[in-house]
Short mmCIF file of C-alpha atoms in Angstrom, two decimals:
data_model
loop_
_atom_site.label_atom_id
_atom_site.label_comp_id
_atom_site.label_asym_id
_atom_site.label_seq_id
_atom_site.Cartn_x
_atom_site.Cartn_y
_atom_site.Cartn_z
CA PHE J 1 9.57 -20.50 12.46
CA ILE J 2 6.92 -17.91 13.22
CA LEU J 3 5.09 -16.08 10.47
CA GLU J 4 3.84 -12.71 11.58
CA SER J 5 0.80 -11.31 9.87
CA THR J 6 1.24 -8.05 8.02
CA PRO J 7 -1.58 -5.50 7.96
CA THR J 8 -3.17 -5.06 4.55
CA PRO J 9 -2.75 -1.77 2.66
CA THR J 10 -5.95 0.24 2.57
CA LEU J 11 -7.58 2.34 -0.08
CA PRO J 12 -10.17 4.98 0.77
CA LEU J 13 -13.22 3.89 -1.22
CA SER J 14 -15.43 6.76 -0.12
CA GLY J 15 -15.10 10.14 1.50
CA GLU J 16 -12.01 12.34 1.46
CA GLY J 17 -9.18 10.89 -0.62
CA ALA J 18 -11.41 8.41 -2.45
CA THR J 19 -10.33 9.56 -5.90
CA SER J 20 -6.75 10.53 -5.07
CA GLY J 21 -5.35 7.20 -6.31
CA ALA J 22 -3.28 6.82 -3.15
CA ILE J 23 -2.91 3.49 -1.40
CA GLU J 24 -1.93 3.81 2.26
CA PHE J 25 0.38 1.23 3.82
CA PRO J 26 0.58 0.34 7.53
CA ASN J 27 4.00 2.01 7.86
CA GLY J 28 2.43 5.36 6.91
CA ARG J 29 3.75 5.48 3.36
CA THR J 30 1.48 5.99 0.38
CA MET J 31 1.71 5.00 -3.26
CA ASN J 32 -0.10 6.99 -5.94
CA ILE J 33 -1.10 4.66 -8.77
CA LYS J 34 -3.68 6.83 -10.51
CA GLY J 35 -3.17 6.51 -14.27
CA GLN J 36 -0.55 3.75 -13.94
CA GLY J 37 -0.87 0.44 -15.79
CA ALA J 38 -1.18 -2.83 -13.88
CA VAL J 39 -1.27 -6.45 -15.04
CA VAL J 40 -2.97 -8.85 -12.62
CA THR J 41 -2.44 -12.55 -13.25
CA GLY J 42 -5.15 -14.77 -11.84
CA GLY J 43 -7.34 -11.69 -11.80
CA ALA J 44 -10.65 -13.41 -12.55
CA SER J 45 -11.25 -14.64 -8.99
CA GLY J 46 -10.07 -14.65 -5.41
CA LEU J 47 -7.10 -12.54 -4.38
CA GLY J 48 -6.32 -11.63 -7.99
CA ARG J 49 -9.81 -10.25 -8.50
CA ALA J 50 -9.65 -8.31 -5.23
CA THR J 51 -6.30 -6.88 -6.28
CA ALA J 52 -7.65 -5.87 -9.69
CA GLU J 53 -10.66 -4.20 -8.05
CA MET J 54 -8.47 -2.30 -5.57
CA LEU J 55 -6.10 -1.08 -8.28
CA HIS J 56 -9.02 -0.05 -10.51
CA ALA J 57 -10.68 1.82 -7.62
CA ALA J 58 -7.42 3.73 -7.13
CA GLY J 59 -7.45 4.84 -10.76
CA ALA J 60 -5.01 2.38 -12.32
CA ARG J 61 -5.54 0.94 -15.79
CA VAL J 62 -5.86 -2.80 -15.13
CA ALA J 63 -5.31 -5.76 -17.45
CA ILE J 64 -6.77 -8.99 -16.08
CA LEU J 65 -5.11 -12.24 -17.13
CA ASP J 66 -6.40 -15.65 -16.11
CA ILE J 67 -6.33 -19.22 -17.36
CA ASN J 68 -10.14 -19.01 -17.48
CA ALA J 69 -10.57 -16.53 -20.34
CA LYS J 70 -14.35 -16.26 -19.95
CA ALA J 71 -14.07 -15.41 -16.24
CA ALA J 72 -11.32 -12.87 -17.03
CA GLU J 73 -13.57 -11.17 -19.58
CA GLU J 74 -16.43 -11.09 -17.07
CA ALA J 75 -14.19 -9.63 -14.37
CA ALA J 76 -12.92 -6.95 -16.75
CA ALA J 77 -16.48 -6.09 -17.82
CA ALA J 78 -17.51 -5.77 -14.17
CA LEU J 79 -14.75 -3.19 -13.62
CA GLY J 80 -15.97 -1.17 -16.57
#
């Protein structure tokens, strides 16, 4: 069994397209999430936090849920 790595979607964080809300995938497709709601479980740290930050940067409204309520509140406050 061989697991092939998949390239990570990218989000323009500066320059042209930074506020478009579009996430570009390796296959050339894009997804516009600006104004959409997102719930991120485990969003206070690690991959969940990175996901919440990426969604927020793209203009999504993000709810962060985590077993560590204090860390979830801190992560949400850091996003603004």
